[in-house]
């Protein structure tokens, strides 16, 4: 779900445990050595792995969440989701499966939606993390949040933070989505209560699109 | 069945309503879209510990000993308890063995791995047909896996079939379906010398209180259950469950609150499901289209929920047949079969969706055989006048007359140019429901004009909080946002469990009564000689006169304001790709009645939800057991498929508002007919029927004769 990094050279130094760094190194080799060199790959891997090993005990981890800095002590195996919900108090981010299938844990990493259950907290260091608690500024709902409330795109609401984050990321990339765009952007989010039709309506409304039929005609407030 | 007739002069809904029956935003929507809403799984009580359950990897075993000592050696682990003391028999894969509590999830994971279980595997059986066979492994030692049901006959069925002009037969099967609310089951429990507090993800705070009190041998008055927000239930979240009791025991041992939420895997194994069904149906009609004879045999599994005390029965596998239709000659024979799998539990409209799938399928095939229109055929044989009207309204809205074509396989094969075939179908629903007369509510009015309504009910996502605000706002002439609603606490007046579409008809009358009493009291207590009507524009002035006083009033559910018996019909249009077998639902038209509508927008959302869930039942959802190992093969969302964003069709909802009937619930009827309507549309598209849910591509291709049947015969 993470968008390709537009400025790979700007990526912060994260230490070699970062899968992101690992993948980047891997990608560079693939490009430079088109024809041969599985050996070069192996050598590069060895170099990456040799640099620094962390854990299994707790290590200091610094996270930047909604503009605030969190200094935590975490085992390297702790996921970003676990760090947010259980070690810190960002419980707006929900856990529905802990295995990349429901989207309830969606947060923004440098603006791109990710499943926070699929990233280790240590990997998230150096990135700007936005959770659902970080959207509304000074108590003012964002257009996406407002539209979710107005179109009743929340029932039990357990999936809602994830949908709101996915929709927020979509509208940043694509301010005028079609219904199909909305469905695609939210296809990584499950809702057991059945808010899907309302989610599409809400995101289109947030994008400033015309309210289509099915509009509750006489909503109070 | 209507509620008892109210006495003259009794409480009544206002003739004209300002808020009730309109659409009010969910008053807790803002808390939900900002992440402020605290769900049971979000609770971080002071000093809380993480809890986890160790589950059986055997489908059946004799457990001699569970050694928890190594778990307690794991750094960070504070408590460990066995699920049961002494030797015991395990009867399904995923049954609870022990639980641990510790300072982190990671510590708990390590501790679960450290626990040593000494057990002898036992023979097991997980498939319904295998469990019925002679010599099958016994699920319970005390009862047979299966005892055929006793036939029940009304009229003279064998003779009646001889009089029929057309008869159809079919063997319909439906899978075990898993609830999978997005928030798993679980609680945070704190057990101190003062008693127990449980923050529960539950549909019934009272049921959790009573269940914990019973299991822990405490007075019910010493157990408090709080559910401010919870993430869905669908019938399975009643009582504390094994997980709640284990959390309490861990809390006692650790001297700290324990949050024990199930994992997604746990959720699929041990906390309820909808029983399967295997329905042999024979249905016949006279030449004039009147249904005349019905013969029905059915079995299904409720896992270990069948067999034990009921000697082969029980578990909720029996279906209400011939469902909504009037047939003079009926014979039914049903029984549940026990297998080594997690027990069934109530699941949104228990027994109705499978009944609807079988019966409505037979209805369509019979209509085709008789050469009559399926909608007209239903109107002729369904005695319910509201549903008859709904069929007419729905057919019009859907364009049934233009869209319906009698299926003819030969003509279809010639007529369609490409691989896509379209079809339409319909089905009807029926549900009882009704209000719970033990529901109470209390209201406080303050001198600054603010109002608080308190009720010991929980909002499971249906919009109960908002319903309460709507009714109170109606009485006081205020806007719903001006009402502070407090729910989800056993310290408030008793509310109903949220099941069976009973919540709205329970709470609406109680709140109307409490608010009416409060308004009357305000009038006298504030000595409002100059203000004749304290409502609306006069509200602030009237309340100011309370001075240092507060109006506190209570109310109870009253007869005559709610009722039971909701209907509903749904129409489906599908496109089937005959090359790859994929079914796409393009459109659903849903026509429903629920008496007096309290809040239109949340009522419509409930119907959306029922349809989306019914879509999953029709096309995607099925628990798959492995007969060789006895395990559940798809205990997660990557292999147990729910309807996703892209699967959800265009949905058109028509609500019949019938205020004269009083308030009726809508949660169950909205999901009943969806799968049957979709299955009928698929049969209409293909000219052959897929007799088995879910309608997978493989089953479609098999019905078309393109691949062998994937379902065991
Ligand atoms: S909790 Fe991360 S995708 Fe489900
Ligand atoms: S609103 Fe309940 S899961 Fe989406």
mmCIF file of N, CA, C and O in Angstrom, chain A residues 75 77-78 82 85-86 88-89 91-92 94 96 98-99 101 132-133 141 145 148-150 152 154-159 163 183 186 190 192-194 196-200 216 218-221, chain B residues 22-26 29 32-34 38-39 41-42 44 48 50 105-106 110 178-180 182-183 230-232 234 259 264-265 460-461 601 604-606 609 612-613 621 637-638 642-643 645:
data_model
loop_
_atom_site.group_PDB
_atom_site.id
_atom_site.type_symbol
_atom_site.label_atom_id
_atom_site.label_comp_id
_atom_site.label_asym_id
_atom_site.label_seq_id
_atom_site.Cartn_x
_atom_site.Cartn_y
_atom_site.Cartn_z
ATOM 1 N N UNK A 75 10.481 -4.150 22.028
ATOM 2 C CA UNK A 75 11.152 -5.245 21.338
ATOM 3 C C UNK A 75 11.023 -4.988 19.835
ATOM 4 O O UNK A 75 9.990 -4.480 19.391
ATOM 5 N N UNK A 77 10.224 -6.800 17.541
ATOM 6 C CA UNK A 77 9.108 -7.493 16.896
ATOM 7 C C UNK A 77 7.763 -6.782 17.113
ATOM 8 O O UNK A 77 6.734 -7.239 16.630
ATOM 9 N N UNK A 78 7.739 -5.717 17.877
ATOM 10 C CA UNK A 78 6.468 -5.007 18.129
ATOM 11 C C UNK A 78 6.046 -4.256 16.862
ATOM 12 O O UNK A 78 6.827 -3.516 16.275
ATOM 13 N N UNK A 82 0.633 -2.303 17.370
ATOM 14 C CA UNK A 82 0.754 -2.656 18.785
ATOM 15 C C UNK A 82 1.314 -1.465 19.569
ATOM 16 O O UNK A 82 0.842 -1.124 20.666
ATOM 17 N N UNK A 85 -1.597 1.249 19.782
ATOM 18 C CA UNK A 85 -2.802 0.901 20.545
ATOM 19 C C UNK A 85 -2.516 0.459 21.972
ATOM 20 O O UNK A 85 -3.293 0.750 22.884
ATOM 21 N N UNK A 86 -1.429 -0.310 22.119
ATOM 22 C CA UNK A 86 -1.236 -0.989 23.396
ATOM 23 C C UNK A 86 -0.123 -0.396 24.243
ATOM 24 O O UNK A 86 -0.199 -0.416 25.463
ATOM 25 N N UNK A 88 1.087 2.838 23.524
ATOM 26 C CA UNK A 88 0.677 4.233 23.661
ATOM 27 C C UNK A 88 -0.846 4.277 23.763
ATOM 28 O O UNK A 88 -1.481 3.248 23.964
ATOM 29 N N UNK A 89 -1.408 5.431 23.603
ATOM 30 C CA UNK A 89 -2.852 5.550 23.822
ATOM 31 C C UNK A 89 -3.605 5.898 22.540
ATOM 32 O O UNK A 89 -4.730 6.390 22.598
ATOM 33 N N UNK A 91 -5.677 4.648 20.483
ATOM 34 C CA UNK A 91 -6.553 3.497 20.263
ATOM 35 C C UNK A 91 -7.569 3.750 19.154
ATOM 36 O O UNK A 91 -8.377 2.872 18.861
ATOM 37 N N UNK A 92 -7.523 4.930 18.545
ATOM 38 C CA UNK A 92 -8.396 5.166 17.392
ATOM 39 C C UNK A 92 -8.070 4.220 16.251
ATOM 40 O O UNK A 92 -8.942 3.827 15.486
ATOM 41 N N UNK A 94 -7.601 0.753 14.864
ATOM 42 C CA UNK A 94 -8.185 -0.494 15.375
ATOM 43 C C UNK A 94 -7.450 -1.721 14.884
ATOM 44 O O UNK A 94 -6.788 -1.693 13.845
ATOM 45 N N UNK A 96 -8.325 -5.399 13.570
ATOM 46 C CA UNK A 96 -9.392 -6.316 13.164
ATOM 47 C C UNK A 96 -8.879 -7.695 12.834
ATOM 48 O O UNK A 96 -9.634 -8.670 12.882
ATOM 49 N N UNK A 98 -4.867 -8.250 12.447
ATOM 50 C CA UNK A 98 -3.435 -8.316 12.704
ATOM 51 C C UNK A 98 -2.700 -9.087 11.616
ATOM 52 O O UNK A 98 -1.634 -9.637 11.860
ATOM 53 N N UNK A 99 -3.288 -9.163 10.425
ATOM 54 C CA UNK A 99 -2.579 -9.872 9.346
ATOM 55 C C UNK A 99 -2.920 -9.341 7.949
ATOM 56 O O UNK A 99 -3.107 -10.102 7.002
ATOM 57 N N UNK A 101 -5.474 -8.001 6.347
ATOM 58 C CA UNK A 101 -6.648 -8.365 5.560
ATOM 59 C C UNK A 101 -7.861 -7.482 5.795
ATOM 60 O O UNK A 101 -8.841 -7.592 5.065
ATOM 61 N N UNK A 132 -6.021 8.410 13.020
ATOM 62 C CA UNK A 132 -7.324 9.077 12.888
ATOM 63 C C UNK A 132 -7.462 10.216 13.891
ATOM 64 O O UNK A 132 -8.117 11.223 13.615
ATOM 65 N N UNK A 133 -6.791 10.096 15.033
ATOM 66 C CA UNK A 133 -6.870 11.164 16.041
ATOM 67 C C UNK A 133 -6.199 12.443 15.553
ATOM 68 O O UNK A 133 -6.437 13.517 16.101
ATOM 69 N N UNK A 141 -13.767 18.889 12.190
ATOM 70 C CA UNK A 141 -13.662 17.668 11.398
ATOM 71 C C UNK A 141 -13.145 17.980 9.999
ATOM 72 O O UNK A 141 -13.428 19.042 9.447
ATOM 73 N N UNK A 145 -14.180 13.270 7.351
ATOM 74 C CA UNK A 145 -14.846 12.909 8.610
ATOM 75 C C UNK A 145 -16.276 13.442 8.653
ATOM 76 O O UNK A 145 -17.209 12.758 9.063
ATOM 77 N N UNK A 148 -18.477 11.385 6.388
ATOM 78 C CA UNK A 148 -18.789 10.074 6.979
ATOM 79 C C UNK A 148 -19.904 10.215 8.007
ATOM 80 O O UNK A 148 -20.802 9.381 8.087
ATOM 81 N N UNK A 149 -19.843 11.272 8.808
ATOM 82 C CA UNK A 149 -20.879 11.478 9.825
ATOM 83 C C UNK A 149 -22.208 11.826 9.165
ATOM 84 O O UNK A 149 -23.251 11.283 9.529
ATOM 85 N N UNK A 150 -22.168 12.690 8.181
ATOM 86 C CA UNK A 150 -23.421 13.155 7.576
ATOM 87 C C UNK A 150 -24.091 12.087 6.726
ATOM 88 O O UNK A 150 -25.315 12.053 6.615
ATOM 89 N N UNK A 152 -23.905 8.843 7.228
ATOM 90 C CA UNK A 152 -24.047 7.628 8.023
ATOM 91 C C UNK A 152 -23.151 6.503 7.500
ATOM 92 O O UNK A 152 -23.574 5.349 7.396
ATOM 93 N N UNK A 154 -20.891 5.168 9.013
ATOM 94 C CA UNK A 154 -20.355 4.465 10.179
ATOM 95 C C UNK A 154 -21.520 3.806 10.899
ATOM 96 O O UNK A 154 -22.557 4.425 11.092
ATOM 97 N N UNK A 155 -21.354 2.548 11.243
ATOM 98 C CA UNK A 155 -22.395 1.890 12.044
ATOM 99 C C UNK A 155 -21.784 1.529 13.393
ATOM 100 O O UNK A 155 -21.698 2.398 14.254
ATOM 101 N N UNK A 156 -21.330 0.292 13.584
ATOM 102 C CA UNK A 156 -20.632 0.053 14.849
ATOM 103 C C UNK A 156 -19.408 0.953 14.923
ATOM 104 O O UNK A 156 -18.970 1.341 15.983
ATOM 105 N N UNK A 157 -18.837 1.254 13.754
ATOM 106 C CA UNK A 157 -17.750 2.217 13.699
ATOM 107 C C UNK A 157 -16.368 1.641 13.887
ATOM 108 O O UNK A 157 -15.390 2.386 13.863
ATOM 109 N N UNK A 158 -16.269 0.346 14.049
ATOM 110 C CA UNK A 158 -14.946 -0.231 14.317
ATOM 111 C C UNK A 158 -14.048 -0.170 13.086
ATOM 112 O O UNK A 158 -12.848 -0.033 13.193
ATOM 113 N N UNK A 159 -14.660 -0.246 11.907
ATOM 114 C CA UNK A 159 -13.885 -0.160 10.660
ATOM 115 C C UNK A 159 -13.635 1.286 10.261
ATOM 116 O O UNK A 159 -12.831 1.555 9.376
ATOM 117 N N UNK A 163 -11.308 3.232 7.203
ATOM 118 C CA UNK A 163 -11.898 3.786 5.977
ATOM 119 C C UNK A 163 -11.589 5.281 5.853
ATOM 120 O O UNK A 163 -11.286 5.779 4.770
ATOM 121 N N UNK A 183 -14.029 2.843 -4.591
ATOM 122 C CA UNK A 183 -14.076 1.411 -4.256
ATOM 123 C C UNK A 183 -12.674 0.819 -4.268
ATOM 124 O O UNK A 183 -12.315 0.016 -3.410
ATOM 125 N N UNK A 186 -10.628 1.917 -1.232
ATOM 126 C CA UNK A 186 -11.076 1.327 0.034
ATOM 127 C C UNK A 186 -11.188 -0.191 -0.063
ATOM 128 O O UNK A 186 -11.785 -0.822 0.818
ATOM 129 N N UNK A 190 -12.337 -3.779 5.263
ATOM 130 C CA UNK A 190 -13.559 -4.581 5.415
ATOM 131 C C UNK A 190 -14.506 -3.904 6.397
ATOM 132 O O UNK A 190 -14.075 -3.268 7.360
ATOM 133 N N UNK A 192 -18.040 -5.243 8.410
ATOM 134 C CA UNK A 192 -19.008 -6.328 8.578
ATOM 135 C C UNK A 192 -20.429 -5.788 8.758
ATOM 136 O O UNK A 192 -21.389 -6.507 8.569
ATOM 137 N N UNK A 193 -20.556 -4.525 9.148
ATOM 138 C CA UNK A 193 -21.898 -3.965 9.350
ATOM 139 C C UNK A 193 -22.552 -3.566 8.027
ATOM 140 O O UNK A 193 -23.759 -3.384 7.971
ATOM 141 N N UNK A 194 -21.766 -3.379 6.992
ATOM 142 C CA UNK A 194 -22.347 -3.060 5.686
ATOM 143 C C UNK A 194 -22.467 -1.583 5.386
ATOM 144 O O UNK A 194 -23.466 -1.129 4.819
ATOM 145 N N UNK A 196 -20.591 -0.058 3.246
ATOM 146 C CA UNK A 196 -19.925 0.203 1.968
ATOM 147 C C UNK A 196 -20.676 1.186 1.073
ATOM 148 O O UNK A 196 -20.049 2.111 0.524
ATOM 149 N N UNK A 197 -22.004 1.041 0.892
ATOM 150 C CA UNK A 197 -22.680 2.005 0.006
ATOM 151 C C UNK A 197 -22.550 3.438 0.517
ATOM 152 O O UNK A 197 -22.369 4.378 -0.263
ATOM 153 N N UNK A 198 -22.626 3.595 1.826
ATOM 154 C CA UNK A 198 -22.524 4.931 2.429
ATOM 155 C C UNK A 198 -21.104 5.472 2.342
ATOM 156 O O UNK A 198 -20.900 6.679 2.262
ATOM 157 N N UNK A 199 -20.125 4.602 2.403
ATOM 158 C CA UNK A 199 -18.733 5.063 2.314
ATOM 159 C C UNK A 199 -18.513 5.697 0.949
ATOM 160 O O UNK A 199 -17.915 6.773 0.841
ATOM 161 N N UNK A 200 -19.013 5.047 -0.096
ATOM 162 C CA UNK A 200 -18.843 5.613 -1.442
ATOM 163 C C UNK A 200 -19.518 6.984 -1.500
ATOM 164 O O UNK A 200 -18.914 7.965 -1.949
ATOM 165 N N UNK A 216 -30.264 10.816 2.379
ATOM 166 C CA UNK A 216 -31.294 11.065 3.379
ATOM 167 C C UNK A 216 -31.721 12.530 3.233
ATOM 168 O O UNK A 216 -30.893 13.429 3.331
ATOM 169 N N UNK A 218 -33.808 14.734 4.735
ATOM 170 C CA UNK A 218 -34.113 15.779 5.707
ATOM 171 C C UNK A 218 -33.320 15.578 6.995
ATOM 172 O O UNK A 218 -33.844 15.510 8.076
ATOM 173 N N UNK A 219 -32.019 15.449 6.830
ATOM 174 C CA UNK A 219 -31.182 15.250 8.007
ATOM 175 C C UNK A 219 -31.181 16.480 8.900
ATOM 176 O O UNK A 219 -31.059 17.595 8.416
ATOM 177 N N UNK A 220 -31.289 16.227 10.174
ATOM 178 C CA UNK A 220 -31.155 17.329 11.122
ATOM 179 C C UNK A 220 -29.706 17.723 11.227
ATOM 180 O O UNK A 220 -28.825 16.950 10.928
ATOM 181 N N UNK A 221 -29.468 18.856 11.713
ATOM 182 C CA UNK A 221 -28.139 19.381 12.038
ATOM 183 C C UNK A 221 -27.315 19.721 10.803
ATOM 184 O O UNK A 221 -27.509 19.188 9.762
ATOM 185 N N UNK B 22 -38.122 10.943 10.849
ATOM 186 C CA UNK B 22 -37.243 11.664 9.925
ATOM 187 C C UNK B 22 -35.834 11.067 10.044
ATOM 188 O O UNK B 22 -35.669 10.013 10.630
ATOM 189 N N UNK B 23 -34.863 11.787 9.499
ATOM 190 C CA UNK B 23 -33.486 11.280 9.571
ATOM 191 C C UNK B 23 -32.635 12.168 10.447
ATOM 192 O O UNK B 23 -32.549 13.369 10.223
ATOM 193 N N UNK B 24 -32.043 11.548 11.457
ATOM 194 C CA UNK B 24 -31.135 12.262 12.347
ATOM 195 C C UNK B 24 -29.754 11.627 12.251
ATOM 196 O O UNK B 24 -29.644 10.404 12.289
ATOM 197 N N UNK B 25 -28.736 12.466 12.126
ATOM 198 C CA UNK B 25 -27.365 11.939 12.147
ATOM 199 C C UNK B 25 -27.152 11.145 13.403
ATOM 200 O O UNK B 25 -27.588 11.555 14.475
ATOM 201 N N UNK B 26 -26.388 10.089 13.282
ATOM 202 C CA UNK B 26 -25.955 9.342 14.448
ATOM 203 C C UNK B 26 -25.294 10.315 15.435
ATOM 204 O O UNK B 26 -24.338 11.015 15.058
ATOM 205 N N UNK B 29 -21.605 9.824 15.816
ATOM 206 C CA UNK B 29 -20.781 9.687 14.606
ATOM 207 C C UNK B 29 -19.451 10.409 14.777
ATOM 208 O O UNK B 29 -18.403 9.904 14.366
ATOM 209 N N UNK B 32 -16.972 8.473 16.526
ATOM 210 C CA UNK B 32 -16.482 7.331 15.731
ATOM 211 C C UNK B 32 -15.515 7.762 14.627
ATOM 212 O O UNK B 32 -14.556 7.054 14.343
ATOM 213 N N UNK B 33 -15.768 8.895 13.988
ATOM 214 C CA UNK B 33 -14.884 9.284 12.882
ATOM 215 C C UNK B 33 -13.595 9.963 13.367
ATOM 216 O O UNK B 33 -12.673 10.144 12.580
ATOM 217 N N UNK B 34 -13.531 10.321 14.634
ATOM 218 C CA UNK B 34 -12.306 10.940 15.147
ATOM 219 C C UNK B 34 -11.459 9.953 15.953
ATOM 220 O O UNK B 34 -10.366 10.311 16.382
ATOM 221 N N UNK B 38 -14.456 4.963 22.569
ATOM 222 C CA UNK B 38 -13.672 3.921 23.230
ATOM 223 C C UNK B 38 -14.418 2.593 23.161
ATOM 224 O O UNK B 38 -15.444 2.434 23.803
ATOM 225 N N UNK B 39 -13.882 1.683 22.405
ATOM 226 C CA UNK B 39 -14.460 0.343 22.297
ATOM 227 C C UNK B 39 -13.913 -0.523 23.421
ATOM 228 O O UNK B 39 -12.913 -0.155 24.070
ATOM 229 N N UNK B 41 -12.179 -3.044 23.239
ATOM 230 C CA UNK B 41 -10.791 -3.408 22.982
ATOM 231 C C UNK B 41 -9.840 -2.222 23.127
ATOM 232 O O UNK B 41 -8.627 -2.382 23.005
ATOM 233 N N UNK B 42 -10.368 -1.035 23.340
ATOM 234 C CA UNK B 42 -9.523 0.156 23.516
ATOM 235 C C UNK B 42 -9.270 0.478 24.980
ATOM 236 O O UNK B 42 -8.517 1.413 25.295
ATOM 237 N N UNK B 44 -7.935 0.920 28.462
ATOM 238 C CA UNK B 44 -6.622 0.813 29.099
ATOM 239 C C UNK B 44 -6.793 1.160 30.572
ATOM 240 O O UNK B 44 -6.474 2.260 31.009
ATOM 241 N N UNK B 48 -3.225 -2.124 33.425
ATOM 242 C CA UNK B 48 -3.821 -3.275 32.715
ATOM 243 C C UNK B 48 -2.774 -4.204 32.127
ATOM 244 O O UNK B 48 -1.663 -3.806 31.783
ATOM 245 N N UNK B 50 -2.138 -7.565 29.310
ATOM 246 C CA UNK B 50 -2.609 -8.166 28.061
ATOM 247 C C UNK B 50 -2.944 -9.630 28.355
ATOM 248 O O UNK B 50 -2.220 -10.300 29.089
ATOM 249 N N UNK B 105 1.872 -8.134 24.643
ATOM 250 C CA UNK B 105 1.393 -9.172 23.745
ATOM 251 C C UNK B 105 2.503 -10.175 23.458
ATOM 252 O O UNK B 105 2.276 -11.375 23.388
ATOM 253 N N UNK B 106 3.730 -9.649 23.323
ATOM 254 C CA UNK B 106 4.850 -10.517 22.986
ATOM 255 C C UNK B 106 5.117 -11.512 24.119
ATOM 256 O O UNK B 106 5.357 -12.693 23.869
ATOM 257 N N UNK B 110 4.897 -15.655 23.852
ATOM 258 C CA UNK B 110 5.966 -16.548 24.312
ATOM 259 C C UNK B 110 5.429 -17.519 25.371
ATOM 260 O O UNK B 110 5.773 -18.698 25.375
ATOM 261 N N UNK B 178 -19.689 -17.821 9.670
ATOM 262 C CA UNK B 178 -19.059 -17.269 10.887
ATOM 263 C C UNK B 178 -19.448 -15.795 11.027
ATOM 264 O O UNK B 178 -19.463 -15.061 10.041
ATOM 265 N N UNK B 179 -19.713 -15.367 12.259
ATOM 266 C CA UNK B 179 -20.166 -13.983 12.477
ATOM 267 C C UNK B 179 -19.123 -12.940 12.073
ATOM 268 O O UNK B 179 -19.444 -11.964 11.433
ATOM 269 N N UNK B 180 -17.915 -13.137 12.544
ATOM 270 C CA UNK B 180 -16.815 -12.226 12.260
ATOM 271 C C UNK B 180 -17.155 -10.737 12.402
ATOM 272 O O UNK B 180 -16.921 -9.942 11.479
ATOM 273 N N UNK B 182 -16.207 -7.029 13.252
ATOM 274 C CA UNK B 182 -14.851 -6.527 13.011
ATOM 275 C C UNK B 182 -14.072 -6.374 14.315
ATOM 276 O O UNK B 182 -12.859 -6.529 14.340
ATOM 277 N N UNK B 183 -14.758 -6.059 15.392
ATOM 278 C CA UNK B 183 -14.089 -6.162 16.698
ATOM 279 C C UNK B 183 -14.367 -7.568 17.219
ATOM 280 O O UNK B 183 -15.536 -7.971 17.318
ATOM 281 N N UNK B 230 -18.971 -0.846 21.025
ATOM 282 C CA UNK B 230 -18.516 -2.196 20.694
ATOM 283 C C UNK B 230 -18.611 -2.368 19.185
ATOM 284 O O UNK B 230 -19.408 -1.716 18.520
ATOM 285 N N UNK B 231 -17.756 -3.242 18.663
ATOM 286 C CA UNK B 231 -17.601 -3.321 17.216
ATOM 287 C C UNK B 231 -18.349 -4.451 16.543
ATOM 288 O O UNK B 231 -17.774 -5.238 15.811
ATOM 289 N N UNK B 232 -19.663 -4.532 16.781
ATOM 290 C CA UNK B 232 -20.483 -5.495 16.039
ATOM 291 C C UNK B 232 -20.625 -6.814 16.775
ATOM 292 O O UNK B 232 -19.758 -7.221 17.542
ATOM 293 N N UNK B 234 -23.867 -9.407 15.868
ATOM 294 C CA UNK B 234 -24.633 -10.272 14.951
ATOM 295 C C UNK B 234 -25.142 -11.552 15.596
ATOM 296 O O UNK B 234 -25.403 -12.536 14.915
ATOM 297 N N UNK B 259 -7.022 -7.214 29.910
ATOM 298 C CA UNK B 259 -7.750 -7.074 28.641
ATOM 299 C C UNK B 259 -7.505 -8.325 27.806
ATOM 300 O O UNK B 259 -6.381 -8.616 27.431
ATOM 301 N N UNK B 264 -8.278 -12.898 15.571
ATOM 302 C CA UNK B 264 -9.191 -13.218 14.455
ATOM 303 C C UNK B 264 -9.311 -14.731 14.282
ATOM 304 O O UNK B 264 -10.384 -15.235 13.962
ATOM 305 N N UNK B 265 -8.217 -15.452 14.526
ATOM 306 C CA UNK B 265 -8.284 -16.918 14.429
ATOM 307 C C UNK B 265 -9.252 -17.466 15.472
ATOM 308 O O UNK B 265 -10.117 -18.274 15.161
ATOM 309 N N UNK B 460 -25.010 -1.462 19.411
ATOM 310 C CA UNK B 460 -24.104 -2.394 18.723
ATOM 311 C C UNK B 460 -23.824 -1.940 17.290
ATOM 312 O O UNK B 460 -23.314 -2.706 16.480
ATOM 313 N N UNK B 461 -24.188 -0.698 17.002
ATOM 314 C CA UNK B 461 -23.941 -0.183 15.660
ATOM 315 C C UNK B 461 -25.224 0.073 14.905
ATOM 316 O O UNK B 461 -25.228 0.564 13.779
ATOM 317 N N UNK B 601 -32.614 7.278 8.533
ATOM 318 C CA UNK B 601 -31.281 7.043 7.948
ATOM 319 C C UNK B 601 -30.603 5.817 8.557
ATOM 320 O O UNK B 601 -30.007 5.008 7.840
ATOM 321 N N UNK B 604 -32.277 2.657 7.239
ATOM 322 C CA UNK B 604 -31.791 2.300 5.900
ATOM 323 C C UNK B 604 -30.391 1.704 5.963
ATOM 324 O O UNK B 604 -30.066 0.779 5.214
ATOM 325 N N UNK B 605 -29.579 2.224 6.871
ATOM 326 C CA UNK B 605 -28.232 1.656 7.010
ATOM 327 C C UNK B 605 -28.297 0.199 7.464
ATOM 328 O O UNK B 605 -27.518 -0.638 7.020
ATOM 329 N N UNK B 606 -29.244 -0.085 8.356
ATOM 330 C CA UNK B 606 -29.427 -1.468 8.799
ATOM 331 C C UNK B 606 -29.790 -2.368 7.628
ATOM 332 O O UNK B 606 -29.372 -3.519 7.554
ATOM 333 N N UNK B 609 -26.842 -3.018 5.568
ATOM 334 C CA UNK B 609 -26.003 -3.993 6.263
ATOM 335 C C UNK B 609 -26.515 -5.408 6.112
ATOM 336 O O UNK B 609 -25.738 -6.345 5.920
ATOM 337 N N UNK B 612 -25.652 -6.526 2.533
ATOM 338 C CA UNK B 612 -24.227 -6.810 2.332
ATOM 339 C C UNK B 612 -23.869 -8.144 2.988
ATOM 340 O O UNK B 612 -23.116 -8.952 2.435
ATOM 341 N N UNK B 613 -24.432 -8.407 4.159
ATOM 342 C CA UNK B 613 -24.161 -9.678 4.823
ATOM 343 C C UNK B 613 -24.802 -10.842 4.060
ATOM 344 O O UNK B 613 -24.207 -11.910 3.909
ATOM 345 N N UNK B 621 -19.194 -16.761 1.684
ATOM 346 C CA UNK B 621 -18.851 -17.201 3.034
ATOM 347 C C UNK B 621 -19.096 -18.696 3.255
ATOM 348 O O UNK B 621 -20.154 -19.206 2.921
ATOM 349 N N UNK B 637 -9.501 -13.708 7.374
ATOM 350 C CA UNK B 637 -10.196 -13.016 6.278
ATOM 351 C C UNK B 637 -9.565 -13.243 4.912
ATOM 352 O O UNK B 637 -10.154 -12.870 3.906
ATOM 353 N N UNK B 638 -8.342 -13.782 4.857
ATOM 354 C CA UNK B 638 -7.824 -13.987 3.503
ATOM 355 C C UNK B 638 -8.434 -15.225 2.854
ATOM 356 O O UNK B 638 -8.466 -15.330 1.640
ATOM 357 N N UNK B 642 -15.415 -12.094 3.120
ATOM 358 C CA UNK B 642 -16.590 -11.247 3.338
ATOM 359 C C UNK B 642 -16.808 -10.409 2.078
ATOM 360 O O UNK B 642 -15.884 -10.210 1.295
ATOM 361 N N UNK B 643 -18.016 -9.888 1.916
ATOM 362 C CA UNK B 643 -18.261 -8.979 0.800
ATOM 363 C C UNK B 643 -17.341 -7.784 0.960
ATOM 364 O O UNK B 643 -17.271 -7.178 2.025
ATOM 365 N N UNK B 645 -15.687 -3.991 -0.759
ATOM 366 C CA UNK B 645 -16.149 -2.756 -1.397
ATOM 367 C C UNK B 645 -16.647 -2.983 -2.827
ATOM 368 O O UNK B 645 -17.663 -2.456 -3.238
#
